[in-house]
Short mmCIF file of C-alpha atoms in Angstrom, two decimals:
data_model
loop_
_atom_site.label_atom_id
_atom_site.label_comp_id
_atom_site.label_asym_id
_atom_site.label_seq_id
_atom_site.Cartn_x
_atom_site.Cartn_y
_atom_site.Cartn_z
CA UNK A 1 0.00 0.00 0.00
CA UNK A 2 2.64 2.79 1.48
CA UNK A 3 5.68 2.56 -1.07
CA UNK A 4 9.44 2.02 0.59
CA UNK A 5 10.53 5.64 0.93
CA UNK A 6 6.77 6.40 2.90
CA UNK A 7 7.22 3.31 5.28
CA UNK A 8 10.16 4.59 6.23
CA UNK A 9 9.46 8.21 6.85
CA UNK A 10 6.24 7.08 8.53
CA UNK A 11 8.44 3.97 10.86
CA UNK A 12 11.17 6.40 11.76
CA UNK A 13 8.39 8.97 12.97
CA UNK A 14 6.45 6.09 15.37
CA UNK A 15 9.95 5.03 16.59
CA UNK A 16 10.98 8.60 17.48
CA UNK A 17 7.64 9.27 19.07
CA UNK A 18 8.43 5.87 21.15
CA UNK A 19 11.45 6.66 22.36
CA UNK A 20 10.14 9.77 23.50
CA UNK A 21 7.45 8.26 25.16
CA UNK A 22 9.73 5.86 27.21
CA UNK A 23 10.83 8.86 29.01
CA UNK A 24 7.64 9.67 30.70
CA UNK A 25 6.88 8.31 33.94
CA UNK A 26 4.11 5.32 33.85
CA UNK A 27 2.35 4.67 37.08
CA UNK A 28 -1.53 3.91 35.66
CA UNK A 29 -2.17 0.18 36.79
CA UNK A 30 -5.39 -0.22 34.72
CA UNK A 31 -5.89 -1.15 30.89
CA UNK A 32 -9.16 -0.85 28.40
CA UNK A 33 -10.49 -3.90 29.79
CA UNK A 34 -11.39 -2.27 32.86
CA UNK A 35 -13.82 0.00 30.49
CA UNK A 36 -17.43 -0.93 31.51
CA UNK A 37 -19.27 1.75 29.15
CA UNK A 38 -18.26 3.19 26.03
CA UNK A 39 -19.95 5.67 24.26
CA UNK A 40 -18.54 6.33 20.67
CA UNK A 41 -19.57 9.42 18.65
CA UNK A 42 -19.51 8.26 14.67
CA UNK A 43 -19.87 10.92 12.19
CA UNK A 44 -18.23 12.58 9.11
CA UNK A 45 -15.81 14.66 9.18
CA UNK A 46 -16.82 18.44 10.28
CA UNK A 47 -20.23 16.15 11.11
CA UNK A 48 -20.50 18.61 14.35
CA UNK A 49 -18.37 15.39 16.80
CA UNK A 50 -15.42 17.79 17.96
CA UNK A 51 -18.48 19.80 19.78
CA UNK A 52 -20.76 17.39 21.16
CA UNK A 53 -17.82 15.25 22.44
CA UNK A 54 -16.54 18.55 23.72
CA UNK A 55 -19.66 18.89 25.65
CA UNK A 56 -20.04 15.27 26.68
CA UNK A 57 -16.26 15.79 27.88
CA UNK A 58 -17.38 18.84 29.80
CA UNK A 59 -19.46 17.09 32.57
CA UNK A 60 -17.65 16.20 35.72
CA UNK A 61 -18.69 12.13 35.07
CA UNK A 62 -17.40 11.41 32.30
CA UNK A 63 -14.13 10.26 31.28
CA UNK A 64 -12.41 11.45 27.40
CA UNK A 65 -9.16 12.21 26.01
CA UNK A 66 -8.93 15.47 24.46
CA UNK A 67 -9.72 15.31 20.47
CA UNK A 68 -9.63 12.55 18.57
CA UNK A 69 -7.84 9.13 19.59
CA UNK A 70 -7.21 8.70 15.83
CA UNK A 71 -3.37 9.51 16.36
CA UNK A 72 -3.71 6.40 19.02
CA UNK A 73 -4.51 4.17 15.75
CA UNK A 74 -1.64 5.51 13.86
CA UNK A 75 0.77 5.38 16.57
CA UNK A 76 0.14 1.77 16.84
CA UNK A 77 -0.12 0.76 12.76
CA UNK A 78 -3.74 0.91 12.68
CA UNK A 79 -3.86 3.19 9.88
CA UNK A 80 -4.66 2.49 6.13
CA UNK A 81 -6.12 -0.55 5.01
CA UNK A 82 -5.08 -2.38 2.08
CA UNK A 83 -7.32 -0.11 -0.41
CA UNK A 84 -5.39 2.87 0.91
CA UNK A 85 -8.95 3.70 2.63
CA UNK A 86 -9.42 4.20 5.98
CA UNK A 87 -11.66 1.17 6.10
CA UNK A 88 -9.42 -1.52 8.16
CA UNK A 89 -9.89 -5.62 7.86
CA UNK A 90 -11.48 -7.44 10.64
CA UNK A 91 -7.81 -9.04 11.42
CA UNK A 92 -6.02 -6.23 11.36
CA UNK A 93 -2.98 -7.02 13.53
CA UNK A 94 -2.01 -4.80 16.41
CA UNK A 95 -0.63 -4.95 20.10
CA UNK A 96 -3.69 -4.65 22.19
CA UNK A 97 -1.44 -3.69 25.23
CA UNK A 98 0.41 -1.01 23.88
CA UNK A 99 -2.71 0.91 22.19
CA UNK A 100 -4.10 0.31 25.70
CA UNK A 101 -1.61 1.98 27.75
CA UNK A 102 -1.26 4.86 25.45
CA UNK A 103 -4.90 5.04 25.54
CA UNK A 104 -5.06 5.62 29.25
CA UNK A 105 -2.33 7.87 29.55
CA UNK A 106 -4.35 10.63 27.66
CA UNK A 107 -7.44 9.59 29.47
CA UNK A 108 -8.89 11.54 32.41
CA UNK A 109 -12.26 13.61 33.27
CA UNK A 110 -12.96 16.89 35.23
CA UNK A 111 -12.26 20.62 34.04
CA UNK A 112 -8.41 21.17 33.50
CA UNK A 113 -6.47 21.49 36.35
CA UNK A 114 -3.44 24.05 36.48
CA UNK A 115 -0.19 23.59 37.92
CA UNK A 116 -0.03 25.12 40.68
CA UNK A 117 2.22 22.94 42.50
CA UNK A 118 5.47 20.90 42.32
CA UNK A 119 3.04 17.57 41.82
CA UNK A 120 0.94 20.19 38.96
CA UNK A 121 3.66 20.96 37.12
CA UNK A 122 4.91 17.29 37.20
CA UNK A 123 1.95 15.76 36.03
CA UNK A 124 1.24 18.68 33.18
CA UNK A 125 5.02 17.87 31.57
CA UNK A 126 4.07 14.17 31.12
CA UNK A 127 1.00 15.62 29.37
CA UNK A 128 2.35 18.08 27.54
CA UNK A 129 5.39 15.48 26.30
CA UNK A 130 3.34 12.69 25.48
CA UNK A 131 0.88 15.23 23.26
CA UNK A 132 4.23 16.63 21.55
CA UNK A 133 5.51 13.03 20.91
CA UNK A 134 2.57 12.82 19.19
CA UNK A 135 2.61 16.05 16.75
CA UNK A 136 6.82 17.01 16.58
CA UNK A 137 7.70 13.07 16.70
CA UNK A 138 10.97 13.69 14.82
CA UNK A 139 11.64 16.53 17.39
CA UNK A 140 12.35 13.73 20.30
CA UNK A 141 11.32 16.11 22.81
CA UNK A 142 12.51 14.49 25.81
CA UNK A 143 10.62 14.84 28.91
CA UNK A 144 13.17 15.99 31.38
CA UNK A 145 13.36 19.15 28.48
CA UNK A 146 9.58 19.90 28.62
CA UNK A 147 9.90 19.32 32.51
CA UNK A 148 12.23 22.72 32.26
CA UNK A 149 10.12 24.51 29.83
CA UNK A 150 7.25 23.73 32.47
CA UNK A 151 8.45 25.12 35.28
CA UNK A 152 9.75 28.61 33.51
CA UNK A 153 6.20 28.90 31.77
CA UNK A 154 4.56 28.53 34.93
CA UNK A 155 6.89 31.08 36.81
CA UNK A 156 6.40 33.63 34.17
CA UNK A 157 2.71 33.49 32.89
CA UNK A 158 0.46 35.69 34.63
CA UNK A 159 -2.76 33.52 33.36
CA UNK A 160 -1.42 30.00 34.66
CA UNK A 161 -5.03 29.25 34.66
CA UNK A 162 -5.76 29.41 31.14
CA UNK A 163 -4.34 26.26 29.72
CA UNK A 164 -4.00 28.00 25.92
CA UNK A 165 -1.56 30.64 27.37
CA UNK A 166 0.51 29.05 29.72
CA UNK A 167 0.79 26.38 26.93
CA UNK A 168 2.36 29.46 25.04
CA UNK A 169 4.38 29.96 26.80
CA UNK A 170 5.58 26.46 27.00
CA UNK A 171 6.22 26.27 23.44
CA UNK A 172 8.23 29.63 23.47
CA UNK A 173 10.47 27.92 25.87
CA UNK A 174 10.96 24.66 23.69
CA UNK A 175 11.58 26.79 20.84
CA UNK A 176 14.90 27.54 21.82
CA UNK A 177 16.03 24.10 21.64
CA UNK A 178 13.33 23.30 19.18
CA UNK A 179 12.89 25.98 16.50
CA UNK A 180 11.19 23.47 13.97
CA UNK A 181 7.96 23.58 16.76
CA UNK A 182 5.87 25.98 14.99
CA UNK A 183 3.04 27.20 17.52
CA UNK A 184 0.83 27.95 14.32
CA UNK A 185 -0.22 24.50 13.70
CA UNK A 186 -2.07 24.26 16.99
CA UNK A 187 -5.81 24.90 18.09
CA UNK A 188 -4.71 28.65 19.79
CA UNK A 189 -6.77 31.60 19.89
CA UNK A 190 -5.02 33.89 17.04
CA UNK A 191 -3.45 36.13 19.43
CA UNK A 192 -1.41 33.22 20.79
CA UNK A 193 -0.04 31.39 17.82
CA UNK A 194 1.97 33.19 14.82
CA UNK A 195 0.06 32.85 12.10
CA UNK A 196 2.99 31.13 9.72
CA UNK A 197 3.50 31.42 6.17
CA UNK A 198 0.82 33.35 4.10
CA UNK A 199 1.50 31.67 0.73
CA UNK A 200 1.31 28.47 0.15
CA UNK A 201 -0.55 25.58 2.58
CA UNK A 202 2.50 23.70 4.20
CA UNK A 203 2.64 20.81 6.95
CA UNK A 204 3.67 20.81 10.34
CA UNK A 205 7.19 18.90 9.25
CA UNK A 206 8.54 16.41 7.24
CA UNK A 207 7.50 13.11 9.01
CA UNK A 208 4.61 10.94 9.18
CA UNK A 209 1.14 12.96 10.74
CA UNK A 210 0.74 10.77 13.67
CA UNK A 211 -1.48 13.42 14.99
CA UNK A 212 -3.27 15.98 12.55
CA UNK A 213 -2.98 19.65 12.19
CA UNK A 214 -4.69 21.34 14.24
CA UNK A 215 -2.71 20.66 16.79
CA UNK A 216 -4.38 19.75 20.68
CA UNK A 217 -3.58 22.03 23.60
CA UNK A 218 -2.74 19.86 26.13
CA UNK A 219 -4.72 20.20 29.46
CA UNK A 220 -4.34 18.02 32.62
CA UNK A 221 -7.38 16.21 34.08
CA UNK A 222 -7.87 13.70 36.91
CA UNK A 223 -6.57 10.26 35.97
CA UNK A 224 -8.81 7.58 35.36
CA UNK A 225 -8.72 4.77 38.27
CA UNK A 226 -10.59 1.42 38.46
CA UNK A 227 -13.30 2.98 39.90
CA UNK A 228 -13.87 5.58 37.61
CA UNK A 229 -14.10 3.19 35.09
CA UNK A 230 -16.88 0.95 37.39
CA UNK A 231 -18.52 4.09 37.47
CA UNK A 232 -18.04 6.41 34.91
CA UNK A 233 -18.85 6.07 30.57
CA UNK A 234 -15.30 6.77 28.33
CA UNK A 235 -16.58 8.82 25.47
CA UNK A 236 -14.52 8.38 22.38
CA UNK A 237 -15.04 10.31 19.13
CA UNK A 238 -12.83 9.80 15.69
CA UNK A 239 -13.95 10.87 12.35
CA UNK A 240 -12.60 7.28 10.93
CA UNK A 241 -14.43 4.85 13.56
CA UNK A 242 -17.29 4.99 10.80
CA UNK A 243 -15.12 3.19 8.57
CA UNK A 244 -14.09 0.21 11.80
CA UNK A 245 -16.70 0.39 13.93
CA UNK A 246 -15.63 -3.55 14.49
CA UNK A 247 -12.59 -2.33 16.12
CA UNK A 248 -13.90 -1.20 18.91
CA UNK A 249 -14.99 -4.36 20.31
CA UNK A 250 -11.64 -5.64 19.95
CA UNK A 251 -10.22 -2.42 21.63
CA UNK A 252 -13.22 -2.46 24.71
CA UNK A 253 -13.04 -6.33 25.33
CA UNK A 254 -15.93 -5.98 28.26
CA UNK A 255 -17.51 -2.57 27.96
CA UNK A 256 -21.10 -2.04 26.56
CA UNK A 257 -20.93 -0.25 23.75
CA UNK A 258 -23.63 2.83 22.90
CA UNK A 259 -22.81 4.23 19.28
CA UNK A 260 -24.16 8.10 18.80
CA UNK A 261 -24.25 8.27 15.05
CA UNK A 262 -24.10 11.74 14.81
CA UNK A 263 -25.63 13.26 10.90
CA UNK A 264 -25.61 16.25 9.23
CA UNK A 265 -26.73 17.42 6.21
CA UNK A 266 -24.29 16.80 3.07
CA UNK A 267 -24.75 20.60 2.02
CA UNK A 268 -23.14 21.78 5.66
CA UNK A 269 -20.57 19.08 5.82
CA UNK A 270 -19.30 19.46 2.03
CA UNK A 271 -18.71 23.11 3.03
CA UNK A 272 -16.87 22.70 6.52
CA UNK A 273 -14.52 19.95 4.56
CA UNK A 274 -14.04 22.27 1.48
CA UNK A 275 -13.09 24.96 4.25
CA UNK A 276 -10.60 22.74 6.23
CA UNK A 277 -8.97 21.46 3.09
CA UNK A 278 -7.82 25.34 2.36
CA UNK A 279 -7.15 25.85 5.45
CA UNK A 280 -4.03 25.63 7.67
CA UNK A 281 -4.27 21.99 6.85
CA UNK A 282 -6.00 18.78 8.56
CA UNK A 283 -3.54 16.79 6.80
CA UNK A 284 -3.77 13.00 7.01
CA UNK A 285 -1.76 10.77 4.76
CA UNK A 286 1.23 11.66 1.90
CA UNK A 287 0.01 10.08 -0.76
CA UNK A 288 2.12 11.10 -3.61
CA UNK A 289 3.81 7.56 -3.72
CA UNK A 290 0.32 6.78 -5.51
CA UNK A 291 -0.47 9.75 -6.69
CA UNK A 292 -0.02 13.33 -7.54
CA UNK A 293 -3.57 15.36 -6.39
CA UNK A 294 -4.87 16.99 -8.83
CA UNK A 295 -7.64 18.61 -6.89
CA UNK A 296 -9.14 21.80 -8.42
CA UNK A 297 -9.67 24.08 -5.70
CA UNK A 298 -6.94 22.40 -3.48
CA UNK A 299 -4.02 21.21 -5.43
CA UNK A 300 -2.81 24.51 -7.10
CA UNK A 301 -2.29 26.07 -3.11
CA UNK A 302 1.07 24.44 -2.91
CA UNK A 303 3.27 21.44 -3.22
CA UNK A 304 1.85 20.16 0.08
CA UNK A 305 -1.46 19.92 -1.67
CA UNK A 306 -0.27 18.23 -4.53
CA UNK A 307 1.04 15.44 -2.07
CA UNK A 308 -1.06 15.62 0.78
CA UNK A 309 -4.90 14.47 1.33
CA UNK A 310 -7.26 15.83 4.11
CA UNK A 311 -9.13 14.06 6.95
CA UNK A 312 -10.86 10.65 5.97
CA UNK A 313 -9.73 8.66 3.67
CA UNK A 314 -13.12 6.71 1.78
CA UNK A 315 -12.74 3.65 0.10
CA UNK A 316 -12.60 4.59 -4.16
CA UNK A 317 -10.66 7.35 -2.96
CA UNK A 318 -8.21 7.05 -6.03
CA UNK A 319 -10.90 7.93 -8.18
CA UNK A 320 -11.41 11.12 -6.63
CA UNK A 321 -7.19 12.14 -6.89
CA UNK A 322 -7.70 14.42 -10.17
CA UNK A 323 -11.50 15.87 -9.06
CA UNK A 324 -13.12 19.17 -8.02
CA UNK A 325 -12.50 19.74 -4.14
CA UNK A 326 -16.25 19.89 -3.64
CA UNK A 327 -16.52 16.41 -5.64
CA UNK A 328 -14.18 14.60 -3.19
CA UNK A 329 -15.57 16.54 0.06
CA UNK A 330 -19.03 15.00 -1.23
CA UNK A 331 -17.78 11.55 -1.45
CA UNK A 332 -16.14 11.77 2.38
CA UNK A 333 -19.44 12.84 3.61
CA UNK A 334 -21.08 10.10 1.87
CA UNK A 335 -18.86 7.28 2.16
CA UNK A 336 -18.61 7.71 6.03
CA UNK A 337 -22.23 7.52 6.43
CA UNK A 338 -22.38 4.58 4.39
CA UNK A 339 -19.77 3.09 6.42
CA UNK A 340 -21.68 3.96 9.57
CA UNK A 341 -25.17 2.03 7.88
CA UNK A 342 -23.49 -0.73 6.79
CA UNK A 343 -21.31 -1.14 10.10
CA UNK A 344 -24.06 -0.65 12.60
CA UNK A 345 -25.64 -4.23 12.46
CA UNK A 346 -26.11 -6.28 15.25
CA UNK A 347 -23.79 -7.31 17.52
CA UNK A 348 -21.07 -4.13 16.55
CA UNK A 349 -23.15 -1.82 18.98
CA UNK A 350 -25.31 -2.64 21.80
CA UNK A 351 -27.52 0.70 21.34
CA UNK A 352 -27.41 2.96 18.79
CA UNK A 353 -28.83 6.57 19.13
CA UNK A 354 -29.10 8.87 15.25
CA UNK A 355 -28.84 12.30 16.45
CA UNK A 356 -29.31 15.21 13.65
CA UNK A 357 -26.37 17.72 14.28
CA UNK A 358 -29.23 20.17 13.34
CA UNK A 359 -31.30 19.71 16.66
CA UNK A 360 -28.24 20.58 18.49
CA UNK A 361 -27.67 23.55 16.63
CA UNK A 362 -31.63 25.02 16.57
CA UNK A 363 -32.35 26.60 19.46
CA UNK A 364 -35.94 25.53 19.88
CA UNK A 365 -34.53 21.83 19.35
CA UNK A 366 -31.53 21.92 21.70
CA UNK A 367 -32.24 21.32 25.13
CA UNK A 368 -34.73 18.72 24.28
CA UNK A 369 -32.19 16.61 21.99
CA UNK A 370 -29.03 17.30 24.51
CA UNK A 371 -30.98 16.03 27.51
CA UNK A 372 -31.74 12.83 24.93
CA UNK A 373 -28.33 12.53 24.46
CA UNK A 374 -27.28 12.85 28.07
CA UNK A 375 -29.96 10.20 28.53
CA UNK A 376 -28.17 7.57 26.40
CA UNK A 377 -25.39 8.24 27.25
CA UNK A 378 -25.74 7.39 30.85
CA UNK A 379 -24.29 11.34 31.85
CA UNK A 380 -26.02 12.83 34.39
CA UNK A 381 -28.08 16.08 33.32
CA UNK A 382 -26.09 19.29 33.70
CA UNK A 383 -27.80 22.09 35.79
CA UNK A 384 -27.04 24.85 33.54
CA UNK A 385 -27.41 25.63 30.13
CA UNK A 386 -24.81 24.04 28.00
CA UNK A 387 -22.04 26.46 26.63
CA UNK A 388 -20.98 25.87 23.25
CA UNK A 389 -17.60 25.48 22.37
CA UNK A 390 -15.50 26.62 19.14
CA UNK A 391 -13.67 24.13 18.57
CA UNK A 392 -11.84 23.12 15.83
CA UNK A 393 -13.44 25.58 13.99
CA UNK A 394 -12.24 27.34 10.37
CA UNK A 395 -14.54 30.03 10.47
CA UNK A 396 -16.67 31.71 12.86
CA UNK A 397 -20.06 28.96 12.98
CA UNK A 398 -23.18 30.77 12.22
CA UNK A 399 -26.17 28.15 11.12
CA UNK A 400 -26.45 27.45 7.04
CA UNK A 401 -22.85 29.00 6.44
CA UNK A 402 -22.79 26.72 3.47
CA UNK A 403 -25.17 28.66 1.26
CA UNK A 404 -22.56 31.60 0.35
CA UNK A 405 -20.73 28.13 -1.43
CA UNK A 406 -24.27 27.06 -2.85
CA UNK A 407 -23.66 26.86 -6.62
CA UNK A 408 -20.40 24.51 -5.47
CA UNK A 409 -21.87 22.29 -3.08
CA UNK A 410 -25.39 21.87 -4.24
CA UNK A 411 -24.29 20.01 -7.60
CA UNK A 412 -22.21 17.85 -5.81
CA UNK A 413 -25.48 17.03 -3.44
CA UNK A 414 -27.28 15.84 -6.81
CA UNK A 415 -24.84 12.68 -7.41
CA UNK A 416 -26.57 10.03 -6.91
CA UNK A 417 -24.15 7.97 -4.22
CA UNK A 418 -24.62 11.44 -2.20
CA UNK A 419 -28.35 11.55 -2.73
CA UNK A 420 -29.16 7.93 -1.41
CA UNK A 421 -27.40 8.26 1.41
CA UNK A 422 -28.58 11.68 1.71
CA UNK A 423 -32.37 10.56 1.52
CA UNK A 424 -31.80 7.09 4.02
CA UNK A 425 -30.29 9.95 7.03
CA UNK A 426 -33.74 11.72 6.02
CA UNK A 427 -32.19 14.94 4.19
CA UNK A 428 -34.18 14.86 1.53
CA UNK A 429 -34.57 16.11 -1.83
CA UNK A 430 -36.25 19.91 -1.76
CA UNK A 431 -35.98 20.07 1.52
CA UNK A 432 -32.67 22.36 1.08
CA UNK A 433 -33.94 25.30 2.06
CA UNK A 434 -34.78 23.70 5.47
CA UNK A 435 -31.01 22.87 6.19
CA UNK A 436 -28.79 24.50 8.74
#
């Protein structure tokens, strides 16, 4: 699949992010078979998952790692399948015990808690280095390094408390030893991160994207413990589970399993995707040992986008290398949800909730469909109002933001592998108007 130069770049990047990894402290004594309750949010990508697991993350009893856990696959060879899709075989071969222990080591619930204290600023470096083993793995960041970087950024940042500033500051520090770290390719408010190169769209560095730009702030949260995990639901969200929904039996040996397949329409996703292809990049996979992209609307912003695809990876995907950018954001959309239909059958989830991403976002519709959600989920019912996140955004959100893009999108609606899947999530033909 991956041709000899691309294995290699992509082995040497795993290998550098395990050796940086060694040198953080491991103390957790539990693994995923602890897990009693899963609940996995499956969507498309820009489907609306980064906020409602934000807001499932948000409540005190419930247990997450921050973003996606799709880097978790990659770090562990559970990438591309043999198509060069993101669809994985049944036998995929992995180790079960590694994926595990990284998998707990970014796991934890509760509101971030700052460093404060010699144990604080301890506990936020092993964070901090295991997320940057993750996104610089070439770097080799060793831990004892972002240990020193710690405690300066906490001495001089005045909002220690804010987890985007102090993490900053953090990266100004490693920048001295680390100048490739560019703070740019991370999930910052504006005023904290440069904003990079103006011209053309570039990647975060030469290796293998074992996590994707944008770039997670790290945050420390209370460590999950046996009993949290007798007590508490692990809510997991990753734009490719649609395409191995399988998997996560094999990765949650003796949890029950509730599956939130989270819709939107294709008109809303097409645009978000067509907006995070141009943007600073949500690269996935190099793929120029298979093919040059020759994506109008994407491919003439760069080398990088000549070599480089965004988020999912559906299966035909080759077909899709020399077409229009709204074309091949069309065919993501669809080809997760058809994953999704096709993967939910009996015995892959033990309860399955459809939620349209549209009743979260309507105002008259919200509370009723969150508490719903809540509901299945097993999460208690918060006592205020939920706030809604930005996150991951690429422009401000404002509802049907996909119109101003209308004579693009719309077309690529009317192809008929979009339409059917279109009309069986219930977003039906001349019913456009109606969509957020």
């Amino acid at each position: 699949m991956a041709s000899g130069v691309e294995v290699s770049v992509r082995d040497r990047s795993i290998a550098a992010a395990r050796r940086t990894l060694a040198t953080v402290p491991v103390s957790a004594d539990v693994d995923l078979s602890h897990v009693t309750r899963v609940v996995a949010i499956v969507a498309s990508s820009r489907g609306g998952s980064s906020l409602l697991h934000q807001i499932l993350s948000d409540q005190p009893d419930v247990l997450s790692i921050a973003g996606e856990h799709t880097a978790l696959y990659k770090l562990n060879g559970l990438d591309r399948g043999r198509d060069g899709s993101d669809i994985l075989e049944p036998d995929a071969v992995f180790n079960w015990s590694e994926f595990s222990a990284d998998f707990m080591s970014l796991l934890g619930s509760g509101p971030n808690r700052p460093p404060v204290d010699a144990v604080g600023r301890m506990q936020y470096a092993a964070v901090v280095t295991r997320r940057l083993a993750l996104q610089w793995p070439l770097e080799e960041i060793r831990h004892t390094t972002v240990q020193d970087a710690v405690d300066q950024a906490v001495r001089g940042c005045v909002r220690r408390d804010d987890p985007d500033a102090l993490f900053a500051q953090v990266l100004h520090r490693l920048r001295c030893s680390h100048p490739r770290i560019d703070p740019s390719f991370y999930d910052l408010p504006p005023a904290l991160r440069s904003e990079g190169s103006t011209g053309d769209l570039r990647t975060p560095h030469d290796g293998f994207c074992i996590e994707e730009p944008p770039f997670i702030v790290p945050r420390v949260r209370t460590a999950a413990d046996r009993d949290c995990l007798q007590r508490h639901p692990v809510v997991i969200k990753s734009s490719v589970d649609a395409y191995r929904l399988p998997l996560l039996r094999r990765l949650f040996p003796h949890a029950h399993i509730r599956v939130v397949h989270l819709t939107r329409n294709p008109a809303a996703s097409i645009n978000g995707l067509y907006d995070g292809w141009r943007d600073r990049g949500f690269f996935s996979y190099d793929v120029s040992d298979q093919h040059t992209l020759a994506i109008d609307g994407y491919s003439e912003l760069g080398a990088a986008a000549r070599r480089w695809w965004n988020f999912d990876i559906p299966p035909g995907w080759e077909k899709l290398v020399d077409q229009p950018l709204e074309w091949v954001c069309a065919h993501q959309w669809a080809g997760a949800h058809r994953s999704a239909l096709e993967g939910l059958a009996p015995g892959i989830a033990d309860e399955v909730l459809r939620v349209p991403f549209e009743q979260i976002l309507h105002p008259a519709a919200r509370e009723a469909t969150l508490r719903s959600v809540f509901d299945f989920a097993g999460v208690q019912q918060p006592s205020r109002p939920v706030q809604f996140p930005v996150v991951m955004a690429t422009a401000q959100p404002r509802p049907a933001r996909w119109r101003q893009r209308a004579h693009l999108v719309l077309p690529a609606v009317e192809h008929p592998a979009i339409r059917e899947v279109a009309s069986e999530l219930g977003y039906r033909k001349g019913e456009e108007d109606q969509w957020l």
